[in-house]
Structure formats: C-alpha cells, structure tokens
XYZ file of C-alpha atoms in Angstrom:
754
model
C 15.393 -15.330 -6.976
C 15.446 -12.823 -4.147
C 12.361 -12.757 -1.952
C 12.167 -8.956 -1.862
C 12.112 -7.329 -5.268
C 10.404 -10.230 -7.025
C 6.800 -10.383 -8.190
C 6.033 -13.393 -6.027
C 2.494 -14.702 -6.548
C 0.074 -13.476 -3.915
C -0.566 -16.083 -1.275
C -4.340 -15.649 -1.559
C -4.526 -15.432 -5.350
C -5.689 -18.961 -6.181
C -8.281 -19.120 -3.413
C -9.748 -15.776 -4.440
C -10.000 -16.408 -8.159
C -11.448 -19.913 -7.642
C -13.995 -18.777 -5.059
C -12.503 -20.808 -2.216
C -11.610 -17.771 -0.079
C -14.300 -17.098 2.507
C -15.389 -13.494 3.020
C -17.504 -12.620 6.082
C -20.757 -12.970 4.152
C -19.759 -16.497 3.100
C -19.334 -17.816 6.640
C -22.161 -19.578 8.454
C -22.390 -21.288 11.844
C -25.004 -23.953 12.652
C -27.919 -22.494 14.579
C -27.200 -18.911 13.569
C -29.828 -16.196 13.722
C -30.030 -13.168 11.430
C -29.896 -9.491 12.374
C -31.398 -6.438 10.709
C -30.089 -3.007 11.665
C -32.761 -0.314 11.642
C -31.540 3.060 10.392
C -33.074 6.313 11.620
C -34.104 7.441 8.154
C -34.182 11.090 9.264
C -31.308 13.556 9.352
C -31.948 15.293 12.670
C -34.638 14.587 15.236
C -35.298 13.844 18.866
C -36.779 10.438 19.606
C -39.935 10.932 21.663
C -41.238 7.366 21.633
C -40.267 3.984 20.258
C -42.653 0.995 20.213
C -41.137 -2.368 19.350
C -44.002 -4.611 20.505
C -45.324 -5.484 17.049
C -41.817 -6.328 15.873
C -41.184 -8.504 18.918
C -44.398 -10.451 18.218
C -43.645 -10.970 14.535
C -42.988 -14.492 13.194
C -39.470 -15.774 13.792
C -38.327 -12.851 15.906
C -35.955 -13.788 18.718
C -35.295 -10.334 20.159
C -35.374 -6.613 19.463
C -32.646 -4.463 20.992
C -32.672 -0.709 21.528
C -30.508 1.921 23.207
C -31.388 0.747 26.711
C -29.768 -2.633 25.964
C -26.285 -1.221 25.266
C -24.118 -1.276 28.426
C -21.945 1.713 27.425
C -23.804 3.420 24.617
C -20.974 5.281 22.884
C -18.140 4.629 20.476
C -15.724 6.342 18.109
C -12.230 5.764 16.755
C -10.872 9.124 17.942
C -13.586 10.148 20.411
C -16.804 8.445 21.596
C -19.320 10.961 20.264
C -21.606 8.438 18.526
C -24.258 6.250 20.197
C -24.192 2.554 19.329
C -27.984 2.796 19.183
C -29.962 6.039 19.307
C -33.035 5.909 21.502
C -34.491 6.299 24.967
C -33.400 4.828 28.282
C -29.706 5.411 27.721
C -27.895 8.781 27.563
C -28.927 12.320 26.519
C -26.548 11.999 23.556
C -28.429 8.905 22.369
C -31.865 10.544 22.427
C -31.138 12.532 19.261
C -30.416 11.188 15.779
C -28.052 13.389 13.766
C -27.766 11.342 10.578
C -30.123 9.247 8.493
C -27.772 6.282 8.987
C -27.870 6.363 12.796
C -28.780 2.937 14.182
C -31.953 2.950 16.272
C -32.776 -0.744 16.749
C -31.641 -4.285 16.037
C -34.019 -7.078 15.104
C -32.773 -10.652 15.506
C -34.810 -13.405 13.883
C -34.533 -16.933 12.564
C -34.140 -15.724 8.986
C -32.980 -12.589 7.236
C -36.413 -12.127 5.657
C -38.166 -12.367 9.034
C -35.776 -9.848 10.590
C -36.351 -7.412 7.728
C -40.133 -7.793 7.869
C -40.221 -7.254 11.622
C -37.976 -4.181 11.382
C -40.668 -2.447 9.351
C -43.079 -2.882 12.277
C -41.081 -0.718 14.694
C -42.853 2.574 15.381
C -40.774 5.657 16.154
C -42.141 9.082 16.982
C -39.616 11.749 15.997
C -39.607 15.427 16.925
C -37.992 17.086 13.898
C -34.976 19.291 14.587
C -33.345 21.816 12.245
C -31.184 20.173 9.601
C -27.890 21.845 8.765
C -25.833 20.602 5.847
C -23.515 23.512 4.975
C -20.373 23.610 7.143
C -20.034 27.374 6.643
C -23.605 27.895 7.865
C -22.957 25.480 10.730
C -20.241 27.823 12.021
C -22.580 30.802 12.330
C -23.529 31.971 15.853
C -27.221 31.198 15.357
C -26.682 27.681 13.959
C -28.323 24.784 15.841
C -25.732 22.939 17.923
C -25.517 19.276 16.969
C -23.437 18.036 19.919
C -24.306 20.035 23.043
C -23.466 17.121 25.355
C -20.098 16.269 26.836
C -18.096 13.232 25.780
C -14.453 12.269 26.208
C -12.727 14.820 23.988
C -8.998 14.117 23.495
C -8.028 17.691 22.560
C -8.682 19.491 25.820
C -11.856 21.433 26.514
C -14.453 21.351 23.736
C -16.678 24.344 23.061
C -20.184 22.925 23.605
C -21.723 26.006 21.969
C -20.058 25.541 18.584
C -20.261 23.034 15.736
C -16.560 23.484 15.064
C -15.059 20.220 16.239
C -11.399 21.254 16.053
C -9.151 23.948 14.583
C -5.509 23.931 13.508
C -3.260 26.892 12.698
C 0.099 27.232 10.972
C 2.157 30.409 11.224
C 5.569 30.963 9.670
C 7.230 34.195 8.702
C 5.276 37.345 7.796
C 2.720 36.764 5.042
C 1.564 40.363 4.885
C 5.059 41.639 4.111
C 5.618 38.784 1.679
C 2.442 39.571 -0.245
C 3.518 43.191 -0.428
C 6.792 42.054 -1.996
C 5.207 39.552 -4.403
C 5.182 40.285 -8.129
C 2.093 38.168 -8.705
C -0.695 36.990 -6.389
C -3.198 34.272 -7.224
C -6.413 33.896 -5.246
C -8.972 31.112 -5.694
C -11.588 29.106 -3.815
C -11.577 25.342 -4.299
C -14.347 22.872 -3.569
C -13.891 19.125 -3.276
C -16.668 16.621 -2.742
C -17.619 13.449 -0.918
C -16.706 10.048 -2.339
C -18.132 6.587 -1.697
C -15.596 3.791 -1.163
C -17.606 1.321 -3.276
C -15.605 -1.663 -2.084
C -16.730 -4.961 -3.597
C -17.855 -6.516 -0.313
C -20.593 -4.648 1.582
C -20.598 -4.816 5.381
C -21.185 -8.373 6.571
C -20.196 -10.582 9.469
C -21.226 -12.748 12.361
C -20.598 -13.052 16.066
C -20.828 -16.035 18.382
C -19.900 -17.154 21.867
C -16.855 -19.399 21.840
C -16.506 -22.500 24.015
C -14.180 -20.509 26.302
C -16.996 -17.997 26.936
C -15.501 -15.156 24.902
C -17.400 -13.417 22.129
C -15.818 -13.713 18.689
C -16.691 -11.211 15.976
C -15.937 -12.213 12.379
C -15.932 -9.149 10.131
C -13.890 -7.229 7.587
C -11.965 -4.357 9.119
C -8.704 -2.458 9.007
C -7.444 -2.594 12.595
C -8.200 -5.711 14.601
C -7.150 -4.500 18.017
C -8.908 -1.151 17.698
C -12.097 -2.984 16.733
C -11.596 -5.172 19.789
C -11.130 -2.158 22.058
C -14.251 -0.389 20.795
C -16.435 -3.505 21.030
C -15.186 -4.176 24.552
C -15.760 -0.577 25.641
C -19.341 -0.407 24.370
C -20.248 -3.759 25.901
C -18.524 -3.083 29.220
C -16.156 -6.028 28.809
C -12.425 -6.493 29.338
C -10.677 -6.433 25.965
C -9.518 -10.023 26.360
C -13.155 -11.178 26.418
C -13.524 -10.063 22.793
C -11.853 -11.862 19.885
C -11.788 -10.195 16.471
C -11.304 -12.395 13.421
C -10.678 -11.079 9.915
C -11.277 -13.563 7.087
C -10.818 -12.457 3.464
C -11.582 -8.745 3.099
C -13.231 -7.384 -0.031
C -11.608 -3.959 -0.156
C -11.536 -1.068 2.313
C -9.773 2.132 1.097
C -10.359 3.614 4.584
C -14.060 2.744 4.602
C -13.643 0.015 7.224
C -11.497 2.089 9.571
C -14.551 3.236 11.520
C -17.087 0.829 13.011
C -20.248 -0.391 11.313
C -21.575 -3.772 12.487
C -18.899 -4.953 14.924
C -20.449 -3.761 18.181
C -24.063 -4.573 17.337
C -23.180 -8.099 16.208
C -21.365 -8.779 19.467
C -24.236 -7.278 21.465
C -26.803 -9.468 19.714
C -24.740 -12.641 20.163
C -24.213 -11.986 23.869
C -27.837 -11.066 24.514
C -29.346 -14.010 22.604
C -26.676 -16.629 23.247
C -26.927 -17.519 19.558
C -24.562 -17.012 16.648
C -25.837 -13.925 14.824
C -25.133 -12.966 11.224
C -25.864 -9.871 9.149
C -25.231 -8.863 5.539
C -25.919 -5.312 4.423
C -27.316 -4.512 1.000
C -25.393 -2.147 -1.254
C -27.937 0.571 -0.453
C -27.409 0.063 3.286
C -23.664 0.184 2.750
C -23.742 3.438 0.781
C -26.096 5.108 3.251
C -24.558 3.586 6.342
C -20.822 4.192 6.209
C -18.719 7.339 6.036
C -17.417 9.144 2.936
C -14.420 11.189 1.845
C -14.484 14.665 3.411
C -15.835 17.533 1.322
C -13.548 20.572 1.655
C -13.689 24.288 0.943
C -10.210 25.772 0.523
C -9.656 29.504 0.088
C -6.164 30.116 -1.255
C -4.007 33.205 -1.703
C -0.438 32.626 -2.907
C 2.231 35.104 -3.896
C 5.413 34.665 -5.942
C 8.287 36.739 -7.247
C 8.896 37.180 -10.965
C 11.673 34.570 -10.854
C 9.155 31.934 -9.794
C 9.808 31.679 -6.069
C 6.663 31.254 -3.988
C 7.144 33.519 -0.992
C 3.711 33.523 0.651
C 0.775 31.168 1.060
C -2.408 31.920 2.955
C -5.011 29.160 3.270
C -8.420 29.033 4.916
C -9.617 25.430 5.070
C -12.994 24.031 6.124
C -13.955 20.367 6.059
C -17.408 18.867 6.531
C -17.110 16.327 9.353
C -20.708 15.247 8.976
C -22.735 14.069 11.936
C -19.938 12.471 13.993
C -16.211 12.912 14.416
C -14.915 9.625 12.974
C -11.357 10.518 11.810
C -12.142 14.143 10.905
C -9.591 15.671 13.254
C -6.829 13.465 11.859
C -7.818 14.108 8.244
C -7.801 17.823 9.021
C -4.322 17.480 10.484
C -3.058 16.113 7.187
C -4.885 18.660 5.059
C -3.519 21.539 7.172
C -0.004 20.721 5.989
C -0.802 19.191 2.588
C -2.708 22.295 1.407
C 0.728 23.883 1.009
C 1.914 21.124 -1.311
C 5.439 19.657 -1.320
C 7.028 23.085 -1.360
C 9.254 25.146 0.897
C 7.383 28.404 1.412
C 8.968 30.900 3.830
C 5.794 32.770 4.820
C 2.679 30.771 5.681
C -0.673 31.482 7.310
C -3.093 28.539 7.540
C -6.373 28.389 9.436
C -8.196 25.071 9.249
C -11.205 23.593 10.962
C -13.579 20.642 10.707
C -17.269 21.205 11.353
C -20.219 19.044 12.395
C -23.230 18.943 10.040
C -26.155 16.555 9.531
C -24.533 15.066 6.457
C -23.204 11.530 6.283
C -20.150 11.347 8.556
C -16.871 11.930 6.783
C -13.917 9.712 7.537
C -10.887 7.899 6.258
C -10.464 7.461 2.520
C -7.325 6.781 0.512
C -5.198 9.931 0.775
C -6.714 11.076 4.085
C -6.975 14.817 3.436
C -4.026 14.978 1.064
C -6.048 14.811 -2.197
C -8.185 17.759 -1.101
C -5.224 19.794 0.135
C -3.092 19.067 -2.909
C -5.906 19.908 -5.311
C -5.760 23.466 -4.030
C -1.966 23.628 -3.716
C -1.198 22.201 -7.145
C -3.809 24.323 -8.877
C -2.243 27.377 -7.241
C 1.182 26.378 -8.544
C -0.157 25.819 -12.043
C -1.925 29.198 -11.979
C 1.213 30.947 -10.740
C 3.193 29.339 -13.553
C 0.651 30.623 -16.081
C 0.677 34.110 -14.579
C 4.489 34.252 -14.654
C 4.881 32.628 -18.056
C 6.860 29.753 -16.558
C 6.692 26.105 -17.497
C 4.671 24.186 -14.868
C 7.630 21.870 -14.273
C 10.039 24.756 -13.837
C 8.035 26.598 -11.174
C 7.817 23.372 -9.191
C 11.517 22.750 -9.639
C 12.282 26.138 -8.069
C 10.162 25.521 -4.962
C 9.998 21.791 -4.333
C 11.041 20.251 -1.009
C 14.399 18.516 -0.767
C 16.563 17.129 2.019
C 17.207 19.940 4.496
C 14.056 21.873 3.621
C 12.092 23.334 6.509
C 8.360 22.669 6.606
C 5.761 25.254 7.609
C 5.741 23.538 11.017
C 9.333 24.687 11.617
C 10.750 21.171 11.439
C 13.017 19.776 8.711
C 11.576 17.340 6.203
C 12.673 13.827 7.277
C 15.745 12.501 5.491
C 15.081 10.767 2.216
C 12.956 13.495 0.621
C 12.602 12.662 -3.072
C 9.981 15.155 -4.244
C 12.475 16.652 -6.685
C 13.431 13.241 -8.028
C 9.861 12.191 -8.878
C 9.288 15.607 -10.486
C 12.399 15.293 -12.643
C 11.517 11.756 -13.688
C 8.008 12.849 -14.673
C 9.530 15.634 -16.756
C 11.984 13.183 -18.326
C 9.193 10.729 -19.146
C 7.280 13.393 -21.069
C 9.938 15.769 -22.293
C 9.398 19.246 -20.894
C 10.140 20.833 -24.249
C 7.206 19.092 -25.936
C 4.265 19.796 -23.674
C 1.693 19.575 -26.472
C -0.067 16.345 -27.393
C -0.471 14.496 -30.641
C -2.900 11.593 -30.384
C -3.838 9.503 -33.387
C -4.839 11.286 -36.568
C -7.522 13.596 -35.145
C -6.744 17.237 -35.719
C -6.490 19.321 -32.575
C -9.178 21.957 -32.418
C -7.428 25.278 -31.835
C -8.588 26.927 -28.636
C -6.830 30.144 -27.685
C -5.768 30.123 -24.056
C -7.783 32.309 -21.679
C -10.597 32.844 -24.219
C -13.932 31.033 -23.937
C -14.524 28.557 -26.773
C -17.092 29.229 -29.486
C -20.608 28.274 -28.250
C -21.727 24.914 -29.544
C -24.749 24.165 -31.679
C -26.733 21.044 -32.432
C -25.014 20.559 -35.782
C -21.498 21.163 -34.502
C -18.834 18.815 -35.831
C -17.983 15.785 -33.697
C -14.311 16.416 -34.413
C -14.197 19.405 -32.076
C -11.812 17.910 -29.525
C -9.256 19.908 -27.550
C -6.218 18.286 -26.014
C -3.985 19.248 -23.158
C -1.404 18.080 -20.680
C -1.042 18.798 -16.979
C 1.345 17.914 -14.182
C 1.013 17.704 -10.418
C 3.168 16.339 -7.612
C 2.504 15.394 -4.013
C 3.832 14.180 -0.720
C 1.996 12.227 1.944
C 2.811 10.973 5.425
C 3.713 7.336 6.003
C 2.415 6.231 9.402
C 0.323 7.853 12.090
C 0.864 11.555 12.644
C 0.945 14.413 15.111
C 1.937 12.512 18.239
C -0.509 9.610 17.842
C 1.129 6.490 19.363
C 2.625 4.329 16.631
C 3.954 0.778 16.946
C 3.626 -2.697 15.462
C 3.972 -6.168 17.023
C 5.342 -9.284 15.323
C 6.891 -12.609 16.219
C 8.945 -15.094 14.222
C 9.425 -18.767 15.046
C 12.075 -20.881 13.286
C 11.986 -24.672 12.826
C 14.455 -27.160 11.354
C 17.631 -29.079 12.017
C 21.000 -27.729 10.966
C 19.314 -25.200 8.681
C 16.122 -23.216 8.981
C 13.566 -25.328 7.147
C 10.445 -23.326 7.840
C 9.390 -20.180 9.640
C 6.141 -19.068 11.207
C 5.385 -15.348 11.367
C 2.754 -13.753 13.585
C 1.544 -10.300 12.566
C -2.114 -9.266 12.418
C -1.926 -6.319 10.048
C -5.006 -6.463 7.844
C -4.769 -7.450 4.201
C -7.712 -5.574 2.723
C -6.837 -6.595 -0.813
C -3.576 -4.718 -1.206
C -1.401 -7.823 -0.812
C 0.114 -6.928 2.561
C 0.255 -10.536 3.745
C 2.300 -11.529 0.716
C 4.681 -8.645 1.421
C 4.990 -9.775 5.063
C 6.093 -13.221 3.910
C 8.556 -11.816 1.385
C 10.178 -9.537 3.979
C 10.471 -12.406 6.462
C 11.953 -14.696 3.816
C 14.465 -12.064 2.703
C 15.592 -11.407 6.278
C 15.914 -15.110 7.055
C 17.554 -16.076 3.749
C 14.904 -18.654 2.859
C 12.266 -18.935 0.150
C 8.833 -17.360 0.638
C 7.310 -20.825 0.283
C 9.038 -21.762 3.551
C 7.222 -19.038 5.492
C 3.792 -19.455 7.097
C 1.909 -16.341 8.168
C -0.497 -16.341 11.120
C -2.645 -13.226 10.944
C -6.304 -14.031 11.484
C -7.265 -13.031 15.058
C -6.388 -10.731 17.930
C -5.132 -13.805 19.826
C -2.109 -14.129 17.530
C -0.064 -11.205 18.824
C -0.318 -7.575 19.905
C -1.606 -4.768 17.740
C -0.148 -4.174 14.304
C -2.023 -0.915 13.921
C -4.293 -0.005 11.068
C -4.086 -0.889 7.393
C -4.092 2.823 6.626
C -1.800 5.842 6.358
C 0.360 3.934 3.831
C 1.934 2.402 6.920
C 1.204 -1.318 6.883
C 4.185 -2.684 4.949
C 6.495 -0.004 6.395
C 5.510 -0.718 9.996
C 4.953 -4.474 9.803
C 8.051 -4.862 7.656
C 10.168 -3.230 10.351
C 8.517 -5.362 13.050
C 8.865 -8.635 11.128
C 12.458 -7.916 10.130
C 13.283 -7.081 13.747
C 11.689 -10.274 15.045
C 13.365 -12.351 12.326
C 16.813 -10.962 13.116
C 16.358 -11.774 16.807
C 15.038 -15.241 16.066
C 18.061 -15.902 13.831
C 20.397 -14.865 16.635
C 18.719 -17.371 18.957
C 18.883 -20.025 16.243
C 22.605 -19.453 15.991
C 22.747 -19.967 19.768
C 21.243 -23.439 19.135
C 17.687 -22.733 20.268
C 15.261 -25.166 18.548
C 12.703 -23.924 17.758
C 13.918 -20.353 18.000
C 11.314 -17.678 18.620
C 11.532 -13.938 19.070
C 8.974 -11.199 19.594
C 9.573 -7.630 18.535
C 7.658 -4.369 18.785
C 8.744 -1.732 16.305
C 8.477 1.869 17.462
C 9.322 4.489 14.824
C 10.643 7.882 15.704
C 8.174 9.978 17.662
C 6.094 12.744 16.139
C 4.551 15.760 17.867
C 1.211 17.534 17.559
C 0.640 21.032 16.249
C 1.203 23.896 18.650
C -2.291 25.355 19.108
C -1.312 28.824 17.899
C 1.659 28.419 15.576
C 1.420 24.803 14.439
C 5.049 24.249 15.379
C 5.602 20.471 15.397
C 7.402 17.489 13.950
C 4.230 16.096 12.392
C 5.174 12.924 10.517
C 7.574 9.985 10.665
C 8.433 10.097 6.969
C 6.787 10.741 3.603
C 6.131 9.198 0.213
C 6.341 11.121 -3.067
C 4.574 10.958 -6.421
C 4.404 13.008 -9.628
C 1.874 12.554 -12.409
C 1.390 13.845 -15.934
C -2.082 13.607 -17.462
C -2.919 13.836 -21.171
C -6.591 14.574 -21.781
C -9.119 15.123 -24.537
C -12.036 17.492 -23.947
C -15.146 17.203 -26.102
C -16.112 20.828 -26.661
C -19.713 19.920 -27.439
C -20.471 17.759 -24.426
C -17.834 18.664 -21.833
C -16.798 15.018 -21.570
C -13.179 14.594 -20.495
C -11.220 11.505 -21.478
C -7.826 10.818 -19.904
C -5.807 9.313 -22.726
C -2.612 8.669 -20.814
C -1.410 9.189 -17.266
C 2.199 8.770 -16.216
C 2.579 8.137 -12.489
C 6.085 8.355 -11.040
C 6.281 6.907 -7.547
C 9.249 6.611 -5.218
C 8.568 3.462 -3.195
C 12.011 3.174 -1.594
C 12.159 -0.529 -2.359
C 9.539 -2.439 -4.329
C 8.931 -5.549 -2.237
C 6.701 -6.960 -4.983
C 6.902 -4.855 -8.164
C 3.738 -6.303 -9.682
C 1.748 -5.439 -6.567
C 3.213 -1.923 -6.597
C 2.094 -1.483 -10.196
C -1.349 -2.742 -9.205
C -1.563 -0.185 -6.435
C -0.602 2.600 -8.841
C -3.157 1.532 -11.441
C -5.909 1.045 -8.856
C -5.257 4.396 -7.205
C -5.314 6.203 -10.541
C -8.580 4.515 -11.573
C -10.165 5.437 -8.246
C -8.891 8.998 -8.421
C -10.087 9.475 -11.994
C -13.521 8.428 -10.714
C -13.377 11.044 -7.940
C -12.122 13.687 -10.348
C -14.461 13.207 -13.300
C -17.617 11.304 -12.445
C -18.288 10.107 -8.883
C -20.856 12.452 -7.395
C -22.286 11.535 -3.984
C -25.355 13.730 -3.655
C -27.135 14.569 -0.405
C -30.082 16.877 0.116
C -31.283 17.955 3.554
C -29.171 15.193 5.045
C -30.655 12.429 2.877
C -28.677 10.404 0.361
C -29.956 10.787 -3.200
C -27.424 8.400 -4.749
C -27.718 5.186 -2.690
C -27.229 2.785 -5.620
C -24.399 2.033 -8.008
C -26.880 2.847 -10.773
C -26.962 6.516 -9.754
C -23.627 6.790 -7.945
C -21.412 6.095 -10.930
C -17.948 4.611 -10.525
C -15.567 4.105 -13.455
C -16.006 1.102 -15.709
C -13.337 -0.218 -18.039
C -14.594 2.312 -20.598
C -14.074 5.238 -18.201
C -10.608 4.671 -16.782
C -7.402 6.013 -18.299
C -6.669 4.465 -21.687
C -2.993 4.065 -20.828
C -1.585 4.175 -17.299
C 2.207 4.272 -17.219
C 3.447 3.263 -13.754
C 7.031 4.375 -13.120
C 8.706 2.989 -9.997
C 11.694 4.682 -8.402
C 13.601 2.908 -5.634
C 15.377 5.599 -3.619
C 15.710 4.139 -0.108
C 13.943 5.658 2.860
C 16.426 5.622 5.759
C 13.698 4.518 8.163
C 12.092 1.822 6.052
C 12.810 -1.904 6.232
C 15.254 -2.541 3.366
C 14.650 1.091 2.417
C 10.975 0.711 1.486
C 8.427 3.454 2.044
C 4.643 3.352 2.004
C 3.085 4.115 -1.373
C -0.548 2.980 -1.676
C -2.169 6.399 -1.233
C 0.285 8.582 -3.106
C -0.779 7.746 -6.699
C -4.332 8.874 -5.861
C -3.329 12.341 -4.694
C -2.009 14.339 -7.697
C -4.456 12.936 -10.267
C -7.200 15.557 -9.869
C -4.949 18.637 -10.166
C -3.020 17.041 -13.041
C -6.274 16.475 -14.953
C -7.614 19.939 -14.107
C -4.345 21.472 -15.306
C -4.560 19.445 -18.510
C -8.110 20.653 -19.120
C -6.939 24.237 -18.718
C -4.086 23.549 -21.115
C -6.664 22.306 -23.613
C -9.405 24.911 -23.337
C -8.008 27.855 -21.358
C -10.584 27.607 -18.570
C -9.784 27.006 -14.898
C -11.885 24.475 -13.012
C -11.751 24.846 -9.227
C -14.655 22.616 -8.187
C -14.801 18.828 -8.314
C -16.091 16.601 -9.800
C -15.401 17.683 -13.366
C -18.566 16.144 -14.756
C -19.462 16.782 -18.405
C -22.187 19.236 -17.386
C -19.852 21.272 -15.179
C -17.113 21.333 -17.800
C -19.527 22.217 -20.613
C -21.201 25.052 -18.711
C -17.884 26.788 -18.069
C -16.844 26.211 -21.664
C -19.981 28.016 -22.794
C -19.895 30.841 -20.266
C -16.154 31.112 -19.744
C -17.014 31.891 -16.120
C-alpha cells in the first residue's frame, strides 16, 4: 500500500476517541495557580480610575495585574494596535477600551473560584465614549476616531484622522466603455455577516517557568513561532526565552490565529513565579475572540448577449471591528475574490476595511473568499437569468483557465482547474435536467419572478418548492501579496543497511484537520518506507524553525514540500553512508507581490485551489425554512494524500458553511454581544446539515505542490452560500442578497416579493 493516496489511520485517532489525548485544559502542574481575565464589559470608554485593592485582599488571591505591569503593552498579528491590558500607567492607546472583550486586569489566585470571585471586586470608573458599530457610518467625516494614536503600521503612513484602516484598488481596462457596450447590466448590494468559530475546545492553557529559566506557554494555537514572537515582544524578552507548546488542539478554523491567553498567561507565570492555568467558559470564548468579517459589497456587472462578462465594478467594505487582527489580509483576498474565478477584461474595484466598536473580525475558514464569492457568484447567476443562459453555460464562457490574465495583470499560476471542477459538477448533475425530483412529494408550482401566494394559518403543509443552484470558486494556497512565506523541516534516518525508522521535525499545527498524519505519509512516501516507521516531532518551538500558520490552506502544501525536500537530502546522505543521516530543509515557494496602491497590479498568490458545488434545496413556503437535500462538492486537490481525510474536510466545510448560510446569526447591539451562548447562537446539529453530501475528488496535479497536491481545506466552504441562494431563487423566483437566510428572512421576502 502506498503511503500517499491511502486512507491511513490518523496517528491521534485512538488517543482522541479514548480520551487519552491531553488538550490544554486537561493539563495540570503541581503547585499551579489559576487566572481570571477581566473583560472591559463596555464597548467604548476611557478608563479614569481602576481600584484593585479589594480584589488583592480577597481570599486566595496571589496577585492582580493591570496595564502598568505589562513591559511592552501592545500586540497584534499584522500590527500592534491592541493593548495586552487596557488601563492606566502604560500608554495612551491602553487608556481607552474599544471593545467589550478588551482585557483590563488579571487576577491570579489559588483556585479558579477564588480568582473569579476576586475579579468581581475590581472597581473601574469609565468615561463613556461614542459607540460606532456601522462601518459605513464610521467612514463619515464626523465619526469618532477609534485609533488616533500611532503604532507600527506596516503599510506606510496611516491616516490618524480616519477609521479606514486600509484600502485596496484594482483597475483594468475601461469599465465605463464596457458598460456602454454591455447588453445587460446587473446591479446589487450584498451583505454578509459575522460568524463564530464554535470550536469544541474553548481557550485554555497554562504557563510555567522551566528549569532552564525560560517561560513555557502550553496552549492551542495555529502558528507556534508567531505566538512565540508576540509573547516575547509584549514581555520584552528575547524570542528564545519563550517556549510555545501545542498539545492536542480542539479545532481552530482561523479562530486561534490571533492571540487570546498566550501573553497574559506568560506574564502571570513570570510575575508570580508559579505555574498559572486558565480555562475560559464558552461565554468568555464567544465574547472574547474574533469573528468572520461582515461585508457590504456593491456590485455592478455587465455582459454581452452571448454571455461574455465584459465589465465588473465592485465597492467593498468590511467591518474590521475594534482592532486590526488579520483584516488587511482578509481584505486583500476579498479584493480579488469578489470578481470570482473569471477572466473579466474591464475591472474597477475599491475595497476598504474599517474600524468599529464591534467584536474584532479576523481569520475564519475562507479568509474573505466566501464573502467575495457570494457577491460574484450571485452576479453570475443573475446575469445568466437575465440572458436566458444556463448557469453552467455562462460560467463555462468566462471561467479562468491556464493562460488567463487576472484583474491584477498577472497570469493565473499554472495548473488552473476552475473549468475542470465546473465541468465535473455539471457532469455529476446533468446540465439538461436542472429540475429536482425528491421522493413522492409533489413540487408546488411557483412561477419564476412572481411572489408566491401569501400563506394562511390553514395552508397545506405540502407547499414545498424545490430548486437547484450552482457556484464555483478559487482560493489562494499560501500567504499572499508579498508576505514572507517559508517552512522548516528536518528528517533523520536510522538503521543498518536499510532505513529502519525515520524521525521528522516539523511544527506545523494540527488543529484537528489531520496535518500530522499527512506529514508522516509524505515523509514515508518520499523515503519508500511505511508510515508506521516514521516518528513525527512537532510539539514545541524548540524542535525546528517556523512552519508558518495552519491557515490559508497552506499547511500540507508547505510542510509537504519542506518534509519532502529534507527527506530527499537525508536519503542522499544515507546513500553516502552517513549513519544516522540527517538533513534540514527550508522550503521557499515562488515569491508574490503586493497590490500597486493605485492599480492593484501584482502577482498576488503562489497558487490556487478550485471547487464547484451544486445544491438541491427544499423551501417551505409557509415558514421560510430551507432544507439542503443534497450538495455535490467537486474539489481539485491535486493529489489526495489521505482520501478519507479529504472527504472529511469537504463534509466539515459544507456543514460549517450551511450553518453560516442558513442559521448562524451572531448578533451585536451597541458593541455588546447578544448571542454569547450556544443556546442562542445556533450552529447546525445533525438534523440541520445537508441530508446527503457528495464529495467528489479530482486529482489534477499542481505543478508547485509536493507530489502534485494543492491545499483544499477552505475551498469547500466558499461556494456553498451562493449555490444555496441560487437554488432558493430557482425554487421560488426571489433573489436573496443578505445572509444568513434564516426562515424569517426567507419568509418575509416570499410574502412581500421585495
């Protein structure tokens, strides 16, 4: 059995299902104290006074830490615009809270209950400041400025008198002339919403001082060395004085890419000299970490009567929330993805991300592509309807292919398979039979483009409309727009005449996706041995250099290239009689470039992944409830290292995306979270997910991937929403341009037709 291409059992499977695997919340150290993080609880205010004396005197309390105790009171993945602790005695930036989840104090006590009780004794006098939650209002000249202070801004000079964090622009061709020549023009405004990651394991971890004097932080994260760098920066330490350790990780989906408890745990351990542990509640987790970016996308697209899209104009605004997090990078993706996987000769895109007092927005599976593609794919479906073309056919006439030129002026990287996934999706469904027949329930006739008959209390329960929709997508694999990209690995070979075992060092995070199993399979395949002969070392920053983040659908692509490179070099040394034979390798992919500030000219991404989906839905005309009966997801993965894991990623992405599309509704009002529990923030149960998910795997090699593989974990999330929205329109003749498509929203438009 080949190592790559086989559904080898995950290396952590038995330990996880038997409860042996230790997650951060399961780990204890003798003599540990407990920490409670105090949230601001207000959306925007200046701290005038903070009194911690009663908390310090409370039973069991060891220490209370505030802003003045943080050596370098700033952090941030892209830019350090966020205080570790808001409060007095530090920096002007730290004196203002901009989000209800800002941290204002840490209480360390002998027990978790004592720390929580003492935290309630801290007295804070706030001067309320204007709260702004609408990104469009935040851009107005008279809007209160949320970040008037300087910080290290990596994009040149920042306008301190604006809430616009960053803008991007794409210009290609002449859109005005193209619109004048278009036979049909479609204009719409799309709204997408925030989404909670809802990973199984809330934030938890501990920190302690090791015998060698270094501080070790044991948490769940997505990028060990970036965590290390941010902890070291905030504490004024050399990076080598901080050790990050990742035990088992209970899900991430982008939600662990930005910091939560890492810095404050290390601070508390250093200050007290004790091991310090914390475990957040689900409510703290939902309030206290970032969400998917809400977007507003204004679209105007024009096409000729033969179905060629000749012009696309997009105005894109994302809500960054209170701090930058990864907003500029998400915006970079959305700026290109809002045009879909199509070659459009005339393009005009203006995009910006804007500070508000909402929960910070950050990384989430798809990273701007789901929002951008929702608009792009809905525009394509509307153009098809306006021109009387089949939705597959209009895509066929415009889809990217090898040699296509992107709106950035650069060619699509070799290995473009957007057309192939589209054609396979069409083949799976049969483009000539776009209607649905499900079971023995008669389809309720609903004439397209006419509002359905208003319902009544005694309406028949058999009034179900059915429809089918298609959408396709592309998404970058790897970091983008000039961000440095590399991955370290080493391989060490042991044995006599033959290689009997191999050790592999690579610290890419396995957040539940099975990356560590894939690492072992790639090493085994390269070395010509069985996966059972490979040992992976991946638990701390001491193992090797940075592997980069478990994000951007990059982990297996990048680490696979690094591990294969190290294995090939180790084999060469083995053949030269070295025993043991060891080789280190750092994989650097081809370079990318950032957007030109005026035209967007660039070579933005290393390579791409491609997906097409067809959704079959039922719409209850009385209640507005939408049920996805079947969803076909065609995914080009280049090479399926572990086919079963690939299928799992497809099914998980679809389930998560159906939740975002139909039911998950993160509600904030005046900067306060109204849905901080899983009882009022609803995620899909087994009764809510697609009845039948059909994962289709294509293996068309990516020229840059190890053994031809390409990243794929985000792609099956991206086209789900526009495929479902298109299917709803097919069923009832009403366009839905705002997510989520909750029963109430669907029903109201069914009744009004507006």
